[in-house]
Amino acid sequence: MTKHSNALSRRGFCLCCLGAATFATTGGWLTPREVFAAAESQVNIIRRAAVTADITTTKLRGGVSVLTGSGGNVGVIAGKDGKLLVDAGITATRTRIEKALSDIGPEPITHLVNTHWHFDHTDGNEWLNSEGAAILAHPNTLKHLASAVRVDDWNFDFPPSPKSALPTQIMKNDKEMLRHNGQSIALKYYGPAHTDSDISVFFEESNIIHVGDTLWNGIYPFIDYSTGGSIDGQINAAEADIKMIDKETLVIPGHGDIGNRQDLIVWRDMLVGARENVAKLKKDGRTVEETIAANPTEKWDAKFGQWVIPPALFTRCVYEGV
């Protein structure tokens, strides 16, 4: 599965990046807030794009599969206990997700885990709940979904989600264990990371982990400062992911291709290096525009900055948190 064949990632990342298009029309890089104020909300764009998005199923091992093409990567484990999903995708892809799930097997949908609260990972909560899925998440995911939330960098106000879309099973501790289809499934809260609600989902017997948006494999990330995220939190989460796994572990990122421990190390090193470079420039008194002009991410742009989040926009996100 190549990066550019992954319809999920091509569409899903647009939620964080309209910067390139804005540069073409305005002649300059804008702040994230200015970008989204100058264009239709990226939330609406992503939801509309999902109407025609293709869903691709990749079977891994131990009964675990990944569906791509609807918001964040959706993990699935199927078996006698029913289907457990990790993240819910975008509602507009429902019929295609239903077809993909049916092709995996006849088992009913019984459980859904949200890795965090963002709409591209929770938009399908309501319909999955109507199919019988009990929804499990961190308390902060429930808090954000149950409340009106403004994400400034998306220029979007999220209304409270309907009751039927809210998590019904809430983590009581930072680490919890589930048993489903013969698998031990470890849930772990990161603390503030990409948001303040991120958790990982580790299928232990299969040695597969879904890390949500604590990894955007091969792409610069969006960091949601509006709900507790930060560049330091993103780095801490990457460190935690590396410590949790071994070289044989398959890593399902929130966005991008299936990865491994080495991908996480490369990702962590990029985050740390970008933070160091931007922090030094900011400490020297450079403005955000001067910092961008100094190309502090140049070392990593060829790998991480050639898709949808341009280096300038990522640099702004880092600058905000150092």
mmCIF file of C-alpha atoms in Angstrom:
data_model
loop_
_atom_site.group_PDB
_atom_site.id
_atom_site.type_symbol
_atom_site.label_atom_id
_atom_site.label_comp_id
_atom_site.label_asym_id
_atom_site.label_seq_id
_atom_site.Cartn_x
_atom_site.Cartn_y
_atom_site.Cartn_z
ATOM 1 C CA MET A 1 0.000 0.000 0.000
ATOM 2 C CA THR A 2 1.799 3.143 -1.135
ATOM 3 C CA LYS A 3 1.334 6.576 0.295
ATOM 4 C CA HIS A 4 -0.114 7.985 -2.881
ATOM 5 C CA SER A 5 -2.497 5.093 -3.393
ATOM 6 C CA ASN A 6 -4.038 5.634 0.030
ATOM 7 C CA ALA A 7 -7.284 7.508 -0.593
ATOM 8 C CA LEU A 8 -7.848 7.976 3.114
ATOM 9 C CA SER A 9 -4.651 9.850 3.621
ATOM 10 C CA ARG A 10 -4.905 11.989 0.512
ATOM 11 C CA ARG A 11 -8.340 13.206 1.553
ATOM 12 C CA GLY A 12 -7.980 13.007 5.311
ATOM 13 C CA PHE A 13 -4.943 15.214 5.547
ATOM 14 C CA CYS A 14 -6.755 18.054 3.799
ATOM 15 C CA LEU A 15 -8.448 18.746 7.114
ATOM 16 C CA CYS A 16 -5.184 20.190 8.344
ATOM 17 C CA CYS A 17 -3.860 21.805 5.234
ATOM 18 C CA LEU A 18 -5.334 24.211 2.779
ATOM 19 C CA GLY A 19 -2.108 26.174 2.931
ATOM 20 C CA ALA A 20 -0.756 25.328 -0.499
ATOM 21 C CA ALA A 21 -3.947 26.352 -2.252
ATOM 22 C CA THR A 22 -4.076 29.555 -0.236
ATOM 23 C CA PHE A 23 -0.497 30.398 -1.177
ATOM 24 C CA ALA A 24 -1.441 30.099 -4.824
ATOM 25 C CA THR A 25 -4.342 32.514 -4.472
ATOM 26 C CA THR A 26 -2.899 35.013 -1.988
ATOM 27 C CA GLY A 27 0.812 34.946 -2.770
ATOM 28 C CA GLY A 28 1.861 34.197 0.807
ATOM 29 C CA TRP A 29 1.634 31.742 3.668
ATOM 30 C CA LEU A 30 -1.070 32.544 6.186
ATOM 31 C CA THR A 31 -1.539 31.400 9.740
ATOM 32 C CA PRO A 32 -3.707 28.275 10.022
ATOM 33 C CA ARG A 33 -6.565 30.437 11.252
ATOM 34 C CA GLU A 34 -6.190 32.820 8.307
ATOM 35 C CA VAL A 35 -5.977 29.927 5.860
ATOM 36 C CA PHE A 36 -9.254 28.456 7.003
ATOM 37 C CA ALA A 37 -10.962 31.835 7.295
ATOM 38 C CA ALA A 38 -10.095 32.399 3.649
ATOM 39 C CA ALA A 39 -11.621 29.139 2.472
ATOM 40 C CA GLU A 40 -14.566 26.885 3.089
ATOM 41 C CA SER A 41 -14.152 25.005 6.349
ATOM 42 C CA GLN A 42 -11.920 21.984 5.836
ATOM 43 C CA VAL A 43 -14.325 19.968 8.004
ATOM 44 C CA ASN A 44 -17.068 20.411 5.426
ATOM 45 C CA ILE A 45 -14.627 19.685 2.604
ATOM 46 C CA ILE A 46 -13.559 16.403 4.188
ATOM 47 C CA ARG A 47 -17.086 15.314 4.912
ATOM 48 C CA ARG A 48 -18.111 16.056 1.338
ATOM 49 C CA ALA A 49 -15.069 14.272 -0.085
ATOM 50 C CA ALA A 50 -16.020 11.193 1.918
ATOM 51 C CA VAL A 51 -19.224 10.880 -0.115
ATOM 52 C CA THR A 52 -17.205 9.437 -3.003
ATOM 53 C CA ALA A 53 -14.160 8.100 -1.139
ATOM 54 C CA ASP A 54 -13.117 4.514 -1.847
ATOM 55 C CA ILE A 55 -12.640 2.159 1.096
ATOM 56 C CA THR A 56 -9.648 -0.185 0.964
ATOM 57 C CA THR A 57 -9.241 -3.177 3.274
ATOM 58 C CA THR A 58 -5.780 -4.413 4.274
ATOM 59 C CA LYS A 59 -5.669 -7.674 6.226
ATOM 60 C CA LEU A 60 -2.810 -7.839 8.714
ATOM 61 C CA ARG A 61 -2.660 -10.840 11.090
ATOM 62 C CA GLY A 62 -4.547 -12.350 14.021
ATOM 63 C CA GLY A 63 -7.877 -11.334 12.532
ATOM 64 C CA VAL A 64 -6.914 -7.648 12.478
ATOM 65 C CA SER A 65 -7.590 -5.537 9.372
ATOM 66 C CA VAL A 66 -7.364 -1.844 8.497
ATOM 67 C CA LEU A 67 -9.913 0.143 6.500
ATOM 68 C CA THR A 68 -8.601 3.243 4.725
ATOM 69 C CA GLY A 69 -10.547 5.897 2.865
ATOM 70 C CA SER A 70 -12.774 7.392 5.578
ATOM 71 C CA GLY A 71 -11.219 9.881 7.961
ATOM 72 C CA GLY A 72 -8.559 8.275 10.142
ATOM 73 C CA ASN A 73 -7.397 4.697 9.638
ATOM 74 C CA VAL A 74 -10.010 2.281 11.026
ATOM 75 C CA GLY A 75 -8.751 -0.853 12.767
ATOM 76 C CA VAL A 76 -10.979 -3.943 12.854
ATOM 77 C CA ILE A 77 -10.722 -7.245 14.706
ATOM 78 C CA ALA A 78 -13.358 -9.824 13.811
ATOM 79 C CA GLY A 79 -14.263 -13.138 15.393
ATOM 80 C CA LYS A 80 -16.761 -15.034 17.516
ATOM 81 C CA ASP A 81 -17.178 -12.089 19.904
ATOM 82 C CA GLY A 82 -18.190 -9.815 17.024
ATOM 83 C CA LYS A 83 -16.309 -6.980 15.395
ATOM 84 C CA LEU A 84 -14.400 -4.420 17.421
ATOM 85 C CA LEU A 85 -13.478 -1.239 15.530
ATOM 86 C CA VAL A 86 -10.805 1.297 16.393
ATOM 87 C CA ASP A 87 -12.057 4.686 15.192
ATOM 88 C CA ALA A 88 -15.196 5.368 13.246
ATOM 89 C CA GLY A 89 -14.358 7.247 10.050
ATOM 90 C CA ILE A 90 -16.730 9.645 8.293
ATOM 91 C CA THR A 91 -20.478 8.961 8.229
ATOM 92 C CA ALA A 92 -20.764 9.645 4.490
ATOM 93 C CA THR A 93 -18.784 6.455 3.796
ATOM 94 C CA ARG A 94 -21.167 4.282 5.813
ATOM 95 C CA THR A 95 -22.433 2.096 2.971
ATOM 96 C CA ARG A 96 -18.897 1.375 1.768
ATOM 97 C CA ILE A 97 -17.637 0.680 5.285
ATOM 98 C CA GLU A 98 -20.575 -1.678 5.812
ATOM 99 C CA LYS A 99 -19.640 -3.493 2.605
ATOM 100 C CA ALA A 100 -15.986 -3.724 3.666
ATOM 101 C CA LEU A 101 -16.946 -5.037 7.102
ATOM 102 C CA SER A 102 -19.287 -7.580 5.532
ATOM 103 C CA ASP A 103 -16.476 -8.776 3.279
ATOM 104 C CA ILE A 104 -14.285 -9.311 6.352
ATOM 105 C CA GLY A 105 -16.903 -11.603 7.891
ATOM 106 C CA PRO A 106 -20.528 -11.960 9.013
ATOM 107 C CA GLU A 107 -19.961 -11.017 12.641
ATOM 108 C CA PRO A 108 -21.983 -8.110 14.084
ATOM 109 C CA ILE A 109 -20.365 -4.851 15.188
ATOM 110 C CA THR A 110 -20.178 -4.983 18.975
ATOM 111 C CA HIS A 111 -17.512 -2.511 20.103
ATOM 112 C CA LEU A 112 -15.901 0.758 18.996
ATOM 113 C CA VAL A 113 -12.842 2.415 20.520
ATOM 114 C CA ASN A 114 -12.150 6.101 19.778
ATOM 115 C CA THR A 115 -8.428 6.931 19.833
ATOM 116 C CA HIS A 116 -9.313 10.611 20.391
ATOM 117 C CA TRP A 117 -12.139 13.066 19.816
ATOM 118 C CA HIS A 118 -11.417 14.545 16.351
ATOM 119 C CA PHE A 119 -14.257 14.344 13.867
ATOM 120 C CA ASP A 120 -12.376 12.296 11.263
ATOM 121 C CA HIS A 121 -12.072 9.548 13.906
ATOM 122 C CA THR A 122 -15.510 9.873 15.564
ATOM 123 C CA ASP A 123 -17.922 11.083 12.866
ATOM 124 C CA GLY A 124 -19.259 7.529 12.432
ATOM 125 C CA ASN A 125 -19.937 7.001 16.139
ATOM 126 C CA GLU A 126 -23.684 7.499 15.871
ATOM 127 C CA TRP A 127 -24.353 4.991 13.090
ATOM 128 C CA LEU A 128 -21.999 2.410 14.585
ATOM 129 C CA ASN A 129 -23.808 2.750 17.900
ATOM 130 C CA SER A 130 -27.090 2.191 16.051
ATOM 131 C CA GLU A 131 -25.604 -1.082 14.768
ATOM 132 C CA GLY A 132 -24.942 -2.203 18.326
ATOM 133 C CA ALA A 133 -21.436 -0.914 19.050
ATOM 134 C CA ALA A 134 -20.659 0.045 22.626
ATOM 135 C CA ILE A 135 -18.308 3.055 22.394
ATOM 136 C CA LEU A 136 -15.225 3.206 24.615
ATOM 137 C CA ALA A 137 -12.942 6.223 24.947
ATOM 138 C CA HIS A 138 -10.906 8.395 27.286
ATOM 139 C CA PRO A 139 -12.929 10.799 29.495
ATOM 140 C CA ASN A 140 -11.595 13.799 27.552
ATOM 141 C CA THR A 141 -13.007 12.370 24.322
ATOM 142 C CA LEU A 142 -16.422 12.269 25.965
ATOM 143 C CA LYS A 143 -15.908 15.782 27.330
ATOM 144 C CA HIS A 144 -15.097 17.267 23.940
ATOM 145 C CA LEU A 145 -17.781 15.358 22.027
ATOM 146 C CA ALA A 146 -20.441 16.297 24.586
ATOM 147 C CA SER A 147 -19.564 19.999 24.464
ATOM 148 C CA ALA A 148 -19.354 22.773 21.910
ATOM 149 C CA VAL A 149 -15.692 23.008 20.888
ATOM 150 C CA ARG A 150 -13.960 25.566 18.701
ATOM 151 C CA VAL A 151 -10.764 24.506 16.962
ATOM 152 C CA ASP A 152 -9.180 27.835 16.078
ATOM 153 C CA ASP A 153 -6.676 26.420 13.615
ATOM 154 C CA TRP A 154 -9.534 24.813 11.663
ATOM 155 C CA ASN A 155 -11.746 27.905 11.958
ATOM 156 C CA PHE A 156 -14.575 25.569 12.939
ATOM 157 C CA ASP A 157 -17.074 25.368 15.782
ATOM 158 C CA PHE A 158 -18.159 21.826 16.595
ATOM 159 C CA PRO A 159 -21.595 21.573 18.230
ATOM 160 C CA PRO A 160 -22.188 18.980 20.922
ATOM 161 C CA SER A 161 -22.590 15.503 19.450
ATOM 162 C CA PRO A 162 -25.952 13.760 19.827
ATOM 163 C CA LYS A 163 -26.242 11.461 22.820
ATOM 164 C CA SER A 164 -26.187 8.376 20.603
ATOM 165 C CA ALA A 165 -22.734 9.364 19.312
ATOM 166 C CA LEU A 166 -21.157 9.702 22.759
ATOM 167 C CA PRO A 167 -18.886 7.115 24.351
ATOM 168 C CA THR A 168 -20.771 4.937 26.819
ATOM 169 C CA GLN A 169 -17.775 3.167 28.355
ATOM 170 C CA ILE A 170 -15.132 5.486 29.804
ATOM 171 C CA MET A 171 -11.598 4.584 30.826
ATOM 172 C CA LYS A 172 -11.251 4.789 34.598
ATOM 173 C CA ASN A 173 -7.477 4.436 34.576
ATOM 174 C CA ASP A 174 -4.647 5.439 32.254
ATOM 175 C CA LYS A 175 -4.141 1.750 31.403
ATOM 176 C CA GLU A 176 -6.901 -0.785 30.878
ATOM 177 C CA MET A 177 -7.236 -4.267 29.368
ATOM 178 C CA LEU A 178 -9.963 -5.791 27.207
ATOM 179 C CA ARG A 179 -10.455 -9.341 25.992
ATOM 180 C CA HIS A 180 -12.036 -9.734 22.568
ATOM 181 C CA ASN A 181 -11.852 -12.549 20.046
ATOM 182 C CA GLY A 182 -9.088 -14.256 21.968
ATOM 183 C CA GLN A 183 -6.922 -11.147 22.035
ATOM 184 C CA SER A 184 -5.631 -9.166 24.976
ATOM 185 C CA ILE A 185 -6.216 -5.550 23.981
ATOM 186 C CA ALA A 186 -4.274 -2.960 25.990
ATOM 187 C CA LEU A 187 -5.532 0.616 26.103
ATOM 188 C CA LYS A 188 -3.097 3.325 27.201
ATOM 189 C CA TYR A 189 -3.637 7.052 27.702
ATOM 190 C CA TYR A 190 -0.745 9.225 26.548
ATOM 191 C CA GLY A 191 -1.499 12.358 28.513
ATOM 192 C CA PRO A 192 -1.669 15.570 26.452
ATOM 193 C CA ALA A 193 -0.223 14.711 23.034
ATOM 194 C CA HIS A 194 -1.858 15.418 19.656
ATOM 195 C CA THR A 195 -4.867 16.385 21.814
ATOM 196 C CA ASP A 196 -5.566 15.778 25.510
ATOM 197 C CA SER A 197 -7.632 12.676 24.691
ATOM 198 C CA ASP A 198 -5.283 10.327 22.793
ATOM 199 C CA ILE A 199 -5.056 6.618 23.580
ATOM 200 C CA SER A 200 -3.296 3.671 21.951
ATOM 201 C CA VAL A 201 -4.915 0.290 21.285
ATOM 202 C CA PHE A 202 -2.496 -2.661 21.380
ATOM 203 C CA PHE A 203 -3.559 -6.110 20.101
ATOM 204 C CA GLU A 204 -0.978 -7.986 22.121
ATOM 205 C CA GLU A 205 -1.143 -11.511 20.690
ATOM 206 C CA SER A 206 -1.006 -10.154 17.140
ATOM 207 C CA ASN A 207 1.637 -7.570 18.066
ATOM 208 C CA ILE A 208 -0.288 -4.809 16.299
ATOM 209 C CA ILE A 209 -0.825 -1.352 17.766
ATOM 210 C CA HIS A 210 -3.154 1.455 16.643
ATOM 211 C CA VAL A 211 -1.591 4.711 17.831
ATOM 212 C CA GLY A 212 -4.136 7.147 16.409
ATOM 213 C CA ASP A 213 -2.827 10.586 15.546
ATOM 214 C CA THR A 214 0.298 10.225 17.670
ATOM 215 C CA LEU A 215 1.766 9.057 14.335
ATOM 216 C CA TRP A 216 1.169 10.564 10.909
ATOM 217 C CA ASN A 217 3.377 8.191 9.002
ATOM 218 C CA GLY A 218 5.578 10.110 6.557
ATOM 219 C CA ILE A 219 3.643 13.389 6.837
ATOM 220 C CA TYR A 220 3.967 16.513 8.946
ATOM 221 C CA PRO A 221 1.156 16.518 11.537
ATOM 222 C CA PHE A 222 -1.544 18.868 12.694
ATOM 223 C CA ILE A 223 -1.283 19.585 16.429
ATOM 224 C CA ASP A 224 -4.499 20.636 18.156
ATOM 225 C CA TYR A 225 -3.563 23.303 20.682
ATOM 226 C CA SER A 226 -7.273 24.097 21.126
ATOM 227 C CA THR A 227 -7.821 20.880 23.073
ATOM 228 C CA GLY A 228 -4.557 20.320 24.873
ATOM 229 C CA GLY A 229 -2.144 19.225 22.154
ATOM 230 C CA SER A 230 1.417 20.508 21.812
ATOM 231 C CA ILE A 231 4.658 19.749 20.009
ATOM 232 C CA ASP A 232 6.138 18.547 23.301
ATOM 233 C CA GLY A 233 3.152 16.275 23.860
ATOM 234 C CA GLN A 234 3.485 14.896 20.340
ATOM 235 C CA ILE A 235 7.149 14.113 21.027
ATOM 236 C CA ASN A 236 6.340 12.484 24.374
ATOM 237 C CA ALA A 237 3.743 10.285 22.692
ATOM 238 C CA ALA A 238 6.255 9.216 20.053
ATOM 239 C CA GLU A 239 8.704 8.252 22.796
ATOM 240 C CA ALA A 240 5.984 6.263 24.558
ATOM 241 C CA ASP A 241 5.097 4.442 21.328
ATOM 242 C CA ILE A 242 8.719 3.471 20.692
ATOM 243 C CA LYS A 243 9.060 2.071 24.219
ATOM 244 C CA MET A 244 5.850 0.035 23.938
ATOM 245 C CA ILE A 245 6.769 -2.000 20.858
ATOM 246 C CA ASP A 246 9.473 -4.094 19.231
ATOM 247 C CA LYS A 247 10.816 -4.374 15.695
ATOM 248 C CA GLU A 248 8.145 -6.939 14.753
ATOM 249 C CA THR A 249 5.203 -4.751 15.779
ATOM 250 C CA LEU A 250 2.884 -3.488 13.050
ATOM 251 C CA VAL A 251 1.922 0.123 13.713
ATOM 252 C CA ILE A 252 -1.404 1.513 12.492
ATOM 253 C CA PRO A 253 -1.074 5.312 12.345
ATOM 254 C CA GLY A 254 -3.960 7.742 12.471
ATOM 255 C CA HIS A 255 -3.020 8.740 8.923
ATOM 256 C CA GLY A 256 -0.618 7.270 6.421
ATOM 257 C CA ASP A 257 0.623 3.783 5.647
ATOM 258 C CA ILE A 258 1.027 0.894 8.073
ATOM 259 C CA GLY A 259 4.391 1.327 9.779
ATOM 260 C CA ASN A 260 6.814 -0.182 12.275
ATOM 261 C CA ARG A 261 9.132 0.798 15.094
ATOM 262 C CA GLN A 262 11.708 2.265 12.725
ATOM 263 C CA ASP A 263 9.048 4.542 11.212
ATOM 264 C CA LEU A 264 8.267 5.767 14.728
ATOM 265 C CA ILE A 265 11.939 6.459 15.409
ATOM 266 C CA VAL A 266 12.272 8.472 12.196
ATOM 267 C CA TRP A 267 9.069 10.336 13.107
ATOM 268 C CA ARG A 268 10.291 11.059 16.665
ATOM 269 C CA ASP A 269 13.651 12.276 15.429
ATOM 270 C CA MET A 270 11.958 14.641 12.979
ATOM 271 C CA LEU A 271 9.707 16.092 15.691
ATOM 272 C CA VAL A 272 12.629 16.579 18.086
ATOM 273 C CA GLY A 273 14.865 18.127 15.437
ATOM 274 C CA ALA A 274 12.171 20.477 14.144
ATOM 275 C CA ARG A 275 11.365 21.583 17.680
ATOM 276 C CA GLU A 276 15.024 22.295 18.465
ATOM 277 C CA ASN A 277 15.541 24.327 15.308
ATOM 278 C CA VAL A 278 12.367 26.370 15.682
ATOM 279 C CA ALA A 279 12.896 26.955 19.404
ATOM 280 C CA LYS A 280 16.398 28.313 18.797
ATOM 281 C CA LEU A 281 15.145 30.754 16.186
ATOM 282 C CA LYS A 282 12.282 31.873 18.415
ATOM 283 C CA LYS A 283 14.658 32.303 21.373
ATOM 284 C CA ASP A 284 16.872 34.467 19.148
ATOM 285 C CA GLY A 285 13.902 36.775 18.656
ATOM 286 C CA ARG A 286 12.799 35.667 15.198
ATOM 287 C CA THR A 287 9.150 36.228 14.338
ATOM 288 C CA VAL A 288 7.155 33.334 12.979
ATOM 289 C CA GLU A 289 7.587 34.677 9.450
ATOM 290 C CA GLU A 290 11.339 35.040 9.932
ATOM 291 C CA THR A 291 11.471 31.550 11.375
ATOM 292 C CA ILE A 292 9.667 30.113 8.352
ATOM 293 C CA ALA A 293 12.032 31.998 6.028
ATOM 294 C CA ALA A 294 15.000 30.348 7.785
ATOM 295 C CA ASN A 295 13.768 26.893 6.650
ATOM 296 C CA PRO A 296 14.187 25.138 10.010
ATOM 297 C CA THR A 297 12.578 21.932 8.694
ATOM 298 C CA GLU A 298 14.584 21.756 5.467
ATOM 299 C CA LYS A 299 16.314 18.524 6.529
ATOM 300 C CA TRP A 300 12.975 16.672 6.666
ATOM 301 C CA ASP A 301 10.905 18.412 3.993
ATOM 302 C CA ALA A 302 11.683 15.919 1.234
ATOM 303 C CA LYS A 303 10.167 13.092 3.285
ATOM 304 C CA PHE A 304 7.483 14.767 5.383
ATOM 305 C CA GLY A 305 6.638 17.989 3.569
ATOM 306 C CA GLN A 306 5.894 16.907 0.017
ATOM 307 C CA TRP A 307 2.316 15.880 0.469
ATOM 308 C CA VAL A 308 -0.335 18.029 2.067
ATOM 309 C CA ILE A 309 0.963 19.825 5.159
ATOM 310 C CA PRO A 310 3.611 22.182 3.821
ATOM 311 C CA PRO A 311 6.725 22.959 5.845
ATOM 312 C CA ALA A 312 5.589 26.526 6.511
ATOM 313 C CA LEU A 313 2.340 25.407 8.121
ATOM 314 C CA PHE A 314 4.069 22.762 10.217
ATOM 315 C CA THR A 315 6.677 25.314 11.300
ATOM 316 C CA ARG A 316 3.868 27.590 12.480
ATOM 317 C CA CYS A 317 2.416 24.739 14.557
ATOM 318 C CA VAL A 318 5.804 24.073 16.158
ATOM 319 C CA TYR A 319 6.459 27.787 16.736
ATOM 320 C CA GLU A 320 3.185 28.066 18.647
ATOM 321 C CA GLY A 321 4.364 25.561 21.236
ATOM 322 C CA VAL A 322 8.004 26.458 21.931
#
